[in-house]
PDB file of C-alpha atoms in Angstrom:
ATOM      1  CA  MET A   9      -9.758  55.905 -35.607  1.00 91.00           C
ATOM      2  CA  LEU A  10      -7.935  59.247 -35.919  1.00 92.00           C
ATOM      3  CA  ALA A  11      -5.376  58.107 -33.345  1.00 93.00           C
ATOM      4  CA  GLY A  12      -4.921  54.718 -34.987  1.00 93.00           C
ATOM      5  CA  SER A  13      -4.613  56.226 -38.461  1.00 94.00           C
ATOM      6  CA  ALA A  14      -2.041  58.774 -37.260  1.00 94.00           C
ATOM      7  CA  VAL A  15       0.139  56.120 -35.631  1.00 94.00           C
ATOM      8  CA  LEU A  16      -0.038  53.716 -38.579  1.00 95.00           C
ATOM      9  CA  ALA A  17       0.547  56.475 -41.143  1.00 93.00           C
ATOM     10  CA  GLY A  18       3.591  57.663 -39.194  1.00 94.00           C
ATOM     11  CA  ILE A  19       5.087  54.173 -39.035  1.00 94.00           C
ATOM     12  CA  ALA A  20       4.373  53.597 -42.742  1.00 93.00           C
ATOM     13  CA  ALA A  21       6.090  56.896 -43.600  1.00 93.00           C
ATOM     14  CA  VAL A  22       9.172  56.066 -41.518  1.00 94.00           C
ATOM     15  CA  ARG A  23       9.395  52.647 -43.165  1.00 92.00           C
ATOM     16  CA  ARG A  24       8.802  54.224 -46.609  1.00 92.00           C
ATOM     17  CA  GLU A  25       6.047  51.773 -47.407  1.00 92.00           C
ATOM     18  CA  GLY A  26       4.546  53.967 -50.128  1.00 91.00           C
ATOM     19  CA  LEU A  27       1.132  53.472 -51.671  1.00 93.00           C
ATOM     20  CA  PRO A  28      -0.261  49.929 -52.040  1.00 94.00           C
ATOM     21  CA  PRO A  29      -0.416  48.459 -55.569  1.00 94.00           C
ATOM     22  CA  ARG A  30      -3.612  49.156 -57.473  1.00 93.00           C
ATOM     23  CA  ALA A  31      -4.666  45.495 -57.269  1.00 95.00           C
ATOM     24  CA  ALA A  32      -4.775  45.703 -53.455  1.00 95.00           C
ATOM     25  CA  TRP A  33      -7.046  48.739 -53.182  1.00 95.00           C
ATOM     26  CA  PRO A  34     -10.449  46.989 -53.533  1.00 94.00           C
ATOM     27  CA  GLY A  35      -9.601  44.603 -50.711  1.00 95.00           C
ATOM     28  CA  ILE A  36      -8.120  47.358 -48.536  1.00 96.00           C
ATOM     29  CA  ALA A  37     -11.149  49.598 -49.028  1.00 95.00           C
ATOM     30  CA  GLY A  38     -13.558  46.745 -48.302  1.00 95.00           C
ATOM     31  CA  PHE A  39     -11.596  45.768 -45.204  1.00 95.00           C
ATOM     32  CA  GLY A  40     -11.506  49.340 -43.874  1.00 94.00           C
ATOM     33  CA  VAL A  41     -15.149  50.136 -44.533  1.00 94.00           C
ATOM     34  CA  LEU A  42     -16.534  46.857 -43.191  1.00 94.00           C
ATOM     35  CA  ARG A  43     -14.253  46.480 -40.173  1.00 91.00           C
ATOM     36  CA  PHE A  44     -13.678  50.044 -38.980  1.00 89.00           C
ATOM     37  CA  GLY A  45     -16.969  51.452 -40.216  1.00 87.00           C
ATOM     38  CA  VAL A  46     -19.786  48.911 -40.228  1.00 91.00           C
ATOM     39  CA  TYR A  47     -18.498  46.582 -37.518  1.00 90.00           C
ATOM     40  CA  MET A  48     -17.412  49.177 -34.966  1.00 88.00           C
ATOM     41  CA  VAL A  49     -20.430  51.465 -35.332  1.00 90.00           C
ATOM     42  CA  ALA A  50     -22.991  48.650 -35.381  1.00 91.00           C
ATOM     43  CA  LEU A  51     -21.413  46.889 -32.401  1.00 87.00           C
ATOM     44  CA  ASN A  52     -21.135  50.023 -30.266  1.00 86.00           C
ATOM     45  CA  ARG A  53     -24.728  50.971 -30.990  1.00 89.00           C
ATOM     46  CA  GLY A  54     -25.912  47.398 -30.459  1.00 85.00           C
ATOM     47  CA  GLU A  55     -24.207  47.195 -27.072  1.00 81.00           C
ATOM     48  CA  GLN A  56     -26.163  50.260 -25.978  1.00 84.00           C
ATOM     49  CA  LEU A  57     -29.323  48.192 -26.477  1.00 83.00           C
ATOM     50  CA  VAL A  58     -28.320  44.671 -25.376  1.00 74.00           C
ATOM     51  CA  ASP A  59     -26.145  43.393 -22.549  1.00 69.00           C
ATOM     52  CA  ALA A  60     -22.549  42.406 -23.161  1.00 66.00           C
ATOM     53  CA  GLY A  61     -23.256  38.692 -22.736  1.00 64.00           C
ATOM     54  CA  THR A  62     -25.956  38.678 -25.405  1.00 66.00           C
ATOM     55  CA  ALA A  63     -23.720  40.710 -27.708  1.00 71.00           C
ATOM     56  CA  SER A  64     -20.877  38.216 -27.301  1.00 70.00           C
ATOM     57  CA  MET A  65     -23.166  35.320 -28.213  1.00 68.00           C
ATOM     58  CA  ILE A  66     -24.327  37.084 -31.384  1.00 72.00           C
ATOM     59  CA  ILE A  67     -20.846  38.225 -32.410  1.00 74.00           C
ATOM     60  CA  GLY A  68     -19.793  34.588 -32.021  1.00 72.00           C
ATOM     61  CA  VAL A  69     -21.577  33.964 -35.327  1.00 72.00           C
ATOM     62  CA  GLY A  70     -18.918  36.032 -37.132  1.00 73.00           C
ATOM     63  CA  PRO A  71     -16.107  33.446 -37.216  1.00 75.00           C
ATOM     64  CA  VAL A  72     -18.549  30.858 -38.558  1.00 74.00           C
ATOM     65  CA  LEU A  73     -19.410  33.239 -41.408  1.00 75.00           C
ATOM     66  CA  VAL A  74     -15.693  33.753 -42.053  1.00 78.00           C
ATOM     67  CA  ALA A  75     -15.044  30.016 -42.293  1.00 75.00           C
ATOM     68  CA  VAL A  76     -17.972  29.498 -44.679  1.00 78.00           C
ATOM     69  CA  LEU A  77     -17.125  32.499 -46.887  1.00 80.00           C
ATOM     70  CA  ALA A  78     -13.423  31.592 -46.945  1.00 76.00           C
ATOM     71  CA  GLY A  79     -14.280  28.076 -48.046  1.00 77.00           C
ATOM     72  CA  LEU A  80     -16.594  29.323 -50.798  1.00 78.00           C
ATOM     73  CA  LEU A  81     -14.808  32.468 -52.023  1.00 79.00           C
ATOM     74  CA  LEU A  82     -11.123  32.060 -51.117  1.00 78.00           C
ATOM     75  CA  GLY A  83     -10.746  28.391 -52.004  1.00 76.00           C
ATOM     76  CA  GLU A  84      -9.762  27.367 -48.470  1.00 71.00           C
ATOM     77  CA  GLY A  85     -12.197  24.480 -48.456  1.00 70.00           C
ATOM     78  CA  PHE A  86     -13.727  22.964 -45.336  1.00 70.00           C
ATOM     79  CA  PRO A  87     -11.130  20.910 -43.412  1.00 71.00           C
ATOM     80  CA  ARG A  88     -12.828  18.344 -41.208  1.00 73.00           C
ATOM     81  CA  ARG A  89     -11.239  19.388 -37.934  1.00 69.00           C
ATOM     82  CA  MET A  90     -11.971  23.060 -38.503  1.00 68.00           C
ATOM     83  CA  VAL A  91     -15.590  22.237 -39.329  1.00 70.00           C
ATOM     84  CA  ALA A  92     -15.755  20.188 -36.131  1.00 74.00           C
ATOM     85  CA  GLY A  93     -13.933  22.721 -33.969  1.00 71.00           C
ATOM     86  CA  ILE A  94     -15.877  25.881 -34.819  1.00 71.00           C
ATOM     87  CA  PRO A  95     -19.279  24.589 -33.574  1.00 76.00           C
ATOM     88  CA  VAL A  96     -17.568  23.604 -30.316  1.00 75.00           C
ATOM     89  CA  CYS A  97     -16.207  27.150 -30.068  1.00 71.00           C
ATOM     90  CA  CYS A  98     -19.690  28.535 -30.760  1.00 71.00           C
ATOM     91  CA  ALA A  99     -21.114  26.426 -27.952  1.00 76.00           C
ATOM     92  CA  GLY A 100     -18.489  27.789 -25.557  1.00 72.00           C
ATOM     93  CA  THR A 101     -19.214  31.374 -26.586  1.00 68.00           C
ATOM     94  CA  ALA A 102     -22.930  30.776 -26.075  1.00 71.00           C
ATOM     95  CA  LEU A 103     -22.260  29.480 -22.545  1.00 71.00           C
ATOM     96  CA  VAL A 104     -20.144  32.532 -21.690  1.00 66.00           C
ATOM     97  CA  GLY A 105     -22.736  34.879 -23.134  1.00 65.00           C
ATOM     98  CA  PHE A 106     -25.620  33.153 -21.395  1.00 68.00           C
ATOM     99  CA  ALA A 107     -23.779  33.352 -18.078  1.00 65.00           C
ATOM    100  CA  ALA A 108     -23.039  37.065 -18.564  1.00 61.00           C
ATOM    101  CA  SER A 109     -26.567  37.944 -19.654  1.00 57.00           C
ATOM    102  CA  GLY A 110     -28.322  35.978 -16.955  1.00 56.00           C
ATOM    103  CA  GLY A 111     -30.470  34.393 -19.644  1.00 54.00           C
ATOM    104  CA  GLY A 112     -32.440  37.600 -20.223  1.00 53.00           C
ATOM    105  CA  ARG A 113     -34.192  38.574 -23.419  1.00 56.00           C
ATOM    106  CA  ALA A 114     -32.759  41.212 -25.728  1.00 57.00           C
ATOM    107  CA  PRO A 115     -34.564  43.769 -27.933  1.00 72.00           C
ATOM    108  CA  TRP A 116     -34.645  42.873 -31.613  1.00 75.00           C
ATOM    109  CA  ASP A 117     -33.056  46.113 -32.823  1.00 81.00           C
ATOM    110  CA  GLY A 118     -29.999  45.459 -30.655  1.00 77.00           C
ATOM    111  CA  VAL A 119     -29.834  41.854 -31.842  1.00 75.00           C
ATOM    112  CA  LEU A 120     -30.002  42.909 -35.500  1.00 83.00           C
ATOM    113  CA  LEU A 121     -27.266  45.513 -35.019  1.00 86.00           C
ATOM    114  CA  CYS A 122     -24.999  42.903 -33.441  1.00 82.00           C
ATOM    115  CA  LEU A 123     -25.722  40.553 -36.349  1.00 82.00           C
ATOM    116  CA  LEU A 124     -24.799  43.365 -38.738  1.00 90.00           C
ATOM    117  CA  ALA A 125     -21.560  43.818 -36.817  1.00 89.00           C
ATOM    118  CA  ALA A 126     -20.796  40.094 -37.099  1.00 85.00           C
ATOM    119  CA  ALA A 127     -21.442  40.192 -40.856  1.00 88.00           C
ATOM    120  CA  GLY A 128     -19.254  43.276 -41.229  1.00 91.00           C
ATOM    121  CA  SER A 129     -16.417  41.622 -39.342  1.00 88.00           C
ATOM    122  CA  ALA A 130     -16.648  38.473 -41.484  1.00 87.00           C
ATOM    123  CA  GLY A 131     -16.777  40.434 -44.732  1.00 91.00           C
ATOM    124  CA  SER A 132     -13.783  42.533 -43.741  1.00 91.00           C
ATOM    125  CA  GLN A 133     -11.605  39.461 -43.289  1.00 89.00           C
ATOM    126  CA  ILE A 134     -12.675  38.047 -46.637  1.00 90.00           C
ATOM    127  CA  CYS A 135     -11.665  41.361 -48.257  1.00 92.00           C
ATOM    128  CA  GLN A 136      -8.420  41.570 -46.307  1.00 92.00           C
ATOM    129  CA  LYS A 137      -6.981  38.203 -47.274  1.00 90.00           C
ATOM    130  CA  PRO A 138      -6.757  38.831 -51.066  1.00 91.00           C
ATOM    131  CA  ALA A 139      -5.299  42.306 -50.447  1.00 94.00           C
ATOM    132  CA  LEU A 140      -2.365  40.710 -48.632  1.00 93.00           C
ATOM    133  CA  ARG A 141      -1.355  38.984 -51.862  1.00 92.00           C
ATOM    134  CA  HIS A 142      -0.448  42.363 -53.352  1.00 94.00           C
ATOM    135  CA  ALA A 143       0.431  44.659 -50.434  1.00 94.00           C
ATOM    136  CA  SER A 144       2.391  44.466 -47.196  1.00 94.00           C
ATOM    137  CA  VAL A 145       0.867  43.899 -43.774  1.00 93.00           C
ATOM    138  CA  LEU A 146       1.477  47.517 -42.787  1.00 94.00           C
ATOM    139  CA  GLN A 147       0.046  48.885 -46.035  1.00 95.00           C
ATOM    140  CA  VAL A 148      -3.162  46.865 -45.696  1.00 95.00           C
ATOM    141  CA  THR A 149      -3.630  47.831 -42.049  1.00 95.00           C
ATOM    142  CA  ALA A 150      -2.705  51.511 -42.355  1.00 95.00           C
ATOM    143  CA  PHE A 151      -4.702  52.285 -45.479  1.00 96.00           C
ATOM    144  CA  GLY A 152      -7.621  50.169 -44.285  1.00 95.00           C
ATOM    145  CA  CYS A 153      -7.651  52.213 -41.091  1.00 94.00           C
ATOM    146  CA  LEU A 154      -7.581  55.414 -43.158  1.00 94.00           C
ATOM    147  CA  ALA A 155     -10.521  54.173 -45.244  1.00 93.00           C
ATOM    148  CA  GLY A 156     -12.526  53.518 -42.096  1.00 93.00           C
ATOM    149  CA  THR A 157     -11.640  56.952 -40.736  1.00 93.00           C
ATOM    150  CA  VAL A 158     -12.899  58.636 -43.907  1.00 93.00           C
ATOM    151  CA  LEU A 159     -16.182  56.722 -43.600  1.00 92.00           C
ATOM    152  CA  LEU A 160     -16.630  58.046 -40.045  1.00 92.00           C
ATOM    153  CA  LEU A 161     -16.035  61.711 -40.924  1.00 92.00           C
ATOM    154  CA  PRO A 162     -19.796  62.525 -40.704  1.00 91.00           C
ATOM    155  CA  PHE A 163     -19.389  62.056 -36.931  1.00 90.00           C
ATOM    156  CA  ALA A 164     -16.578  64.645 -36.747  1.00 90.00           C
ATOM    157  CA  GLY A 165     -18.749  67.526 -35.555  1.00 91.00           C
ATOM    158  CA  GLN A 166     -20.315  65.555 -32.724  1.00 91.00           C
ATOM    159  CA  PHE A 167     -16.902  64.135 -31.853  1.00 90.00           C
ATOM    160  CA  GLY A 168     -15.356  67.597 -31.532  1.00 89.00           C
ATOM    161  CA  ARG A 169     -18.096  68.823 -29.193  1.00 92.00           C
ATOM    162  CA  GLN A 170     -17.897  65.743 -26.984  1.00 92.00           C
ATOM    163  CA  VAL A 171     -14.087  65.804 -26.730  1.00 90.00           C
ATOM    164  CA  ALA A 172     -14.205  69.444 -25.627  1.00 90.00           C
ATOM    165  CA  ALA A 173     -16.575  68.524 -22.793  1.00 93.00           C
ATOM    166  CA  ALA A 174     -15.065  65.149 -21.838  1.00 93.00           C
ATOM    167  CA  PRO A 175     -12.768  64.701 -18.811  1.00 94.00           C
ATOM    168  CA  PRO A 176      -9.060  64.032 -19.557  1.00 93.00           C
ATOM    169  CA  GLY A 177      -9.362  60.394 -18.465  1.00 92.00           C
ATOM    170  CA  ALA A 178     -12.024  59.689 -21.060  1.00 91.00           C
ATOM    171  CA  VAL A 179      -9.956  61.321 -23.822  1.00 92.00           C
ATOM    172  CA  LEU A 180      -6.895  59.286 -22.828  1.00 94.00           C
ATOM    173  CA  GLY A 181      -9.042  56.156 -22.854  1.00 91.00           C
ATOM    174  CA  VAL A 182     -10.155  56.860 -26.424  1.00 90.00           C
ATOM    175  CA  LEU A 183      -6.540  57.511 -27.485  1.00 93.00           C
ATOM    176  CA  TYR A 184      -5.525  54.202 -25.913  1.00 94.00           C
ATOM    177  CA  LEU A 185      -8.258  52.369 -27.846  1.00 90.00           C
ATOM    178  CA  GLY A 186      -6.987  53.938 -31.064  1.00 92.00           C
ATOM    179  CA  VAL A 187      -3.308  53.184 -30.519  1.00 93.00           C
ATOM    180  CA  ILE A 188      -3.247  49.774 -28.799  1.00 92.00           C
ATOM    181  CA  PRO A 189      -6.329  47.698 -29.801  1.00 88.00           C
ATOM    182  CA  THR A 190      -6.679  49.415 -33.200  1.00 90.00           C
ATOM    183  CA  ALA A 191      -3.166  50.206 -34.501  1.00 92.00           C
ATOM    184  CA  LEU A 192      -1.203  47.505 -32.677  1.00 92.00           C
ATOM    185  CA  GLY A 193      -3.990  44.941 -32.454  1.00 90.00           C
ATOM    186  CA  PHE A 194      -4.991  44.994 -36.106  1.00 90.00           C
ATOM    187  CA  THR A 195      -1.377  45.094 -37.325  1.00 92.00           C
ATOM    188  CA  THR A 196      -0.556  41.897 -35.435  1.00 92.00           C
ATOM    189  CA  TRP A 197      -3.861  40.379 -36.585  1.00 88.00           C
ATOM    190  CA  THR A 198      -3.052  41.171 -40.225  1.00 91.00           C
ATOM    191  CA  TYR A 199       0.448  39.741 -39.798  1.00 91.00           C
ATOM    192  CA  ALA A 200      -1.022  36.476 -38.516  1.00 88.00           C
ATOM    193  CA  LEU A 201      -3.709  36.406 -41.225  1.00 88.00           C
ATOM    194  CA  ALA A 202      -1.049  36.727 -43.919  1.00 88.00           C
ATOM    195  CA  ARG A 203       0.541  33.525 -42.608  1.00 87.00           C
ATOM    196  CA  SER A 204      -2.585  31.468 -42.006  1.00 82.00           C
ATOM    197  CA  THR A 205      -6.000  30.851 -43.522  1.00 80.00           C
ATOM    198  CA  ALA A 206      -8.978  33.059 -42.804  1.00 80.00           C
ATOM    199  CA  GLY A 207     -10.899  30.079 -41.423  1.00 74.00           C
ATOM    200  CA  GLN A 208      -8.210  29.115 -38.919  1.00 74.00           C
ATOM    201  CA  MET A 209      -7.768  32.732 -37.802  1.00 78.00           C
ATOM    202  CA  ALA A 210     -11.514  32.954 -37.296  1.00 73.00           C
ATOM    203  CA  ALA A 211     -11.406  29.899 -35.035  1.00 70.00           C
ATOM    204  CA  ALA A 212      -8.553  31.447 -33.045  1.00 74.00           C
ATOM    205  CA  THR A 213     -10.704  34.466 -32.145  1.00 73.00           C
ATOM    206  CA  TYR A 214     -12.803  32.200 -29.956  1.00 68.00           C
ATOM    207  CA  ALA A 215      -9.963  32.413 -27.425  1.00 72.00           C
ATOM    208  CA  ILE A 216     -11.174  35.928 -26.601  1.00 72.00           C
ATOM    209  CA  PRO A 217     -13.971  34.904 -24.174  1.00 66.00           C
ATOM    210  CA  ALA A 218     -11.558  32.702 -22.224  1.00 69.00           C
ATOM    211  CA  VAL A 219      -8.932  35.458 -22.045  1.00 76.00           C
ATOM    212  CA  VAL A 220     -11.521  38.033 -20.952  1.00 72.00           C
ATOM    213  CA  ILE A 221     -12.734  35.742 -18.160  1.00 69.00           C
ATOM    214  CA  VAL A 222      -9.221  35.328 -16.776  1.00 75.00           C
ATOM    215  CA  LEU A 223      -8.293  39.023 -17.085  1.00 77.00           C
ATOM    216  CA  SER A 224     -11.523  40.195 -15.478  1.00 71.00           C
ATOM    217  CA  TRP A 225     -10.816  37.835 -12.592  1.00 75.00           C
ATOM    218  CA  LEU A 226      -7.192  38.949 -12.161  1.00 81.00           C
ATOM    219  CA  LEU A 227      -7.464  42.695 -12.887  1.00 80.00           C
ATOM    220  CA  LEU A 228     -11.046  43.701 -12.095  1.00 72.00           C
ATOM    221  CA  ASP A 229     -11.728  41.313  -9.216  1.00 73.00           C
ATOM    222  CA  GLN A 230     -14.781  40.038 -11.058  1.00 66.00           C
ATOM    223  CA  VAL A 231     -15.234  36.370 -10.221  1.00 63.00           C
ATOM    224  CA  PRO A 232     -17.006  34.648 -13.147  1.00 62.00           C
ATOM    225  CA  VAL A 233     -19.779  32.191 -12.458  1.00 66.00           C
ATOM    226  CA  PRO A 234     -18.989  28.479 -13.026  1.00 74.00           C
ATOM    227  CA  LEU A 235     -20.927  28.483 -16.314  1.00 71.00           C
ATOM    228  CA  ALA A 236     -18.592  31.169 -17.692  1.00 66.00           C
ATOM    229  CA  TRP A 237     -15.521  29.130 -16.739  1.00 67.00           C
ATOM    230  CA  LEU A 238     -17.049  26.115 -18.467  1.00 75.00           C
ATOM    231  CA  GLY A 239     -17.764  28.173 -21.588  1.00 71.00           C
ATOM    232  CA  GLY A 240     -14.181  29.435 -21.704  1.00 66.00           C
ATOM    233  CA  ALA A 241     -12.840  25.903 -21.412  1.00 73.00           C
ATOM    234  CA  VAL A 242     -15.141  24.730 -24.225  1.00 73.00           C
ATOM    235  CA  CYS A 243     -13.908  27.613 -26.427  1.00 68.00           C
ATOM    236  CA  LEU A 244     -10.289  26.570 -25.887  1.00 68.00           C
ATOM    237  CA  ALA A 245     -11.140  22.931 -26.624  1.00 74.00           C
ATOM    238  CA  GLY A 246     -12.747  23.959 -29.908  1.00 70.00           C
ATOM    239  CA  ILE A 247      -9.672  25.997 -30.858  1.00 65.00           C
ATOM    240  CA  MET A 248      -7.446  22.993 -30.195  1.00 70.00           C
ATOM    241  CA  ILE A 249      -9.615  20.844 -32.454  1.00 70.00           C
ATOM    242  CA  ALA A 250      -9.659  23.407 -35.270  1.00 62.00           C
ATOM    243  CA  GLY A 251      -5.975  24.281 -34.866  1.00 58.00           C
ATOM    244  CA  ARG A 252      -4.819  20.717 -35.463  1.00 58.00           C
ATOM    245  CA  THR A 253      -5.813  21.223 -39.107  1.00 49.00           C
ATOM    246  CA  SER A 254      -3.028  23.742 -39.672  1.00 46.00           C
ATOM    247  CA  ALA A 255      -0.406  21.524 -38.037  1.00 42.00           C
ATOM    248  CA  ARG A 256      -1.286  18.534 -40.189  1.00 45.00           C
ATOM    249  CA  ARG A 257      -1.560  20.507 -43.409  1.00 46.00           C
ATOM    250  CA  SER A 258       1.696  22.367 -42.794  1.00 40.00           C
ATOM    251  CA  SER A 259       3.551  19.089 -42.373  1.00 38.00           C
ATOM    252  CA  ARG A 260       2.182  17.764 -45.636  1.00 40.00           C
ATOM    253  CA  TRP A 261       2.208  20.740 -47.988  1.00 35.00           C
ATOM    254  CA  PRO A 262       5.308  22.752 -48.872  1.00 36.00           C
ATOM    255  CA  GLY A 263       5.380  26.478 -49.601  1.00 37.00           C
ATOM    256  CA  ARG A 264       4.418  28.077 -52.886  1.00 37.00           C
ATOM    257  CA  SER A 265       7.697  27.417 -54.620  1.00 38.00           C
ATOM    258  CA  GLY A 266       7.493  23.679 -53.967  1.00 39.00           C
ATOM    259  CA  GLY A 267      11.272  23.366 -54.110  1.00 37.00           C
ATOM    260  CA  PRO A 268      13.370  21.324 -51.711  1.00 35.00           C
ATOM    261  CA  GLY A 269      14.320  24.432 -49.731  1.00 35.00           C
ATOM    262  CA  SER A 270      10.842  25.910 -49.504  1.00 32.00           C
ATOM    263  CA  ARG A 271       9.364  26.848 -46.154  1.00 32.00           C
ATOM    264  CA  LEU A 272       6.316  25.096 -44.793  1.00 30.00           C
ATOM    265  CA  VAL A 273       3.052  26.951 -44.649  1.00 32.00           C
ATOM    266  CA  SER A 274       2.157  27.721 -41.050  1.00 29.00           C
TER     267      SER A 274
END
């Protein structure tokens, strides 16, 4: 989080983004605390107690929560194809997780922590979307990252001791996680979220299990079992079903201005 905050703050300073408007701060703070605080801490602790496959199945609940909360709180409604596509995605995630876990049982404390992580992830996206109405993509991401970093300051003492004792490779790995998946990953995510609905973005995250299966096969020489391949294919099928909603709606509804030259909503 320190690495991600430093990179994003530097870019924001170079671009002279300035402070976000006051109306954006509640959403930015909620996004930072829930995503970079609750989600990351609960997930990391949960994965110390349950296997990765079980964790992926539980985290798969998160996008469903996003779609429901976005329909209720953000006025996105419940498009038929998205409602049909997300359960298909959930089924695919469950297949991938079941294949990775070997069907074993997981301790309840680990399960509850992963559920907390899923809820934190869903809540962060619901907070993030309204903030983008008032602030730029970079402002929301950078100041949200800073909010999460402040929340994690109680771990600073332990962090300092562990960094001093850690091998250089481990430190570089942590820096990579801060710069690429955190700074770059969440900036591109926020950019996409600003141009889509929270529900459709949530459905798109179900592509992750399929991508992980392919990358682990190509880069780590880990050959997934047939059930994992099937789960990845089901995830992609669900995304295709849910994604057709955006294509149809964008062809029917013009942009906010409604004028003849307005751009279509993507």
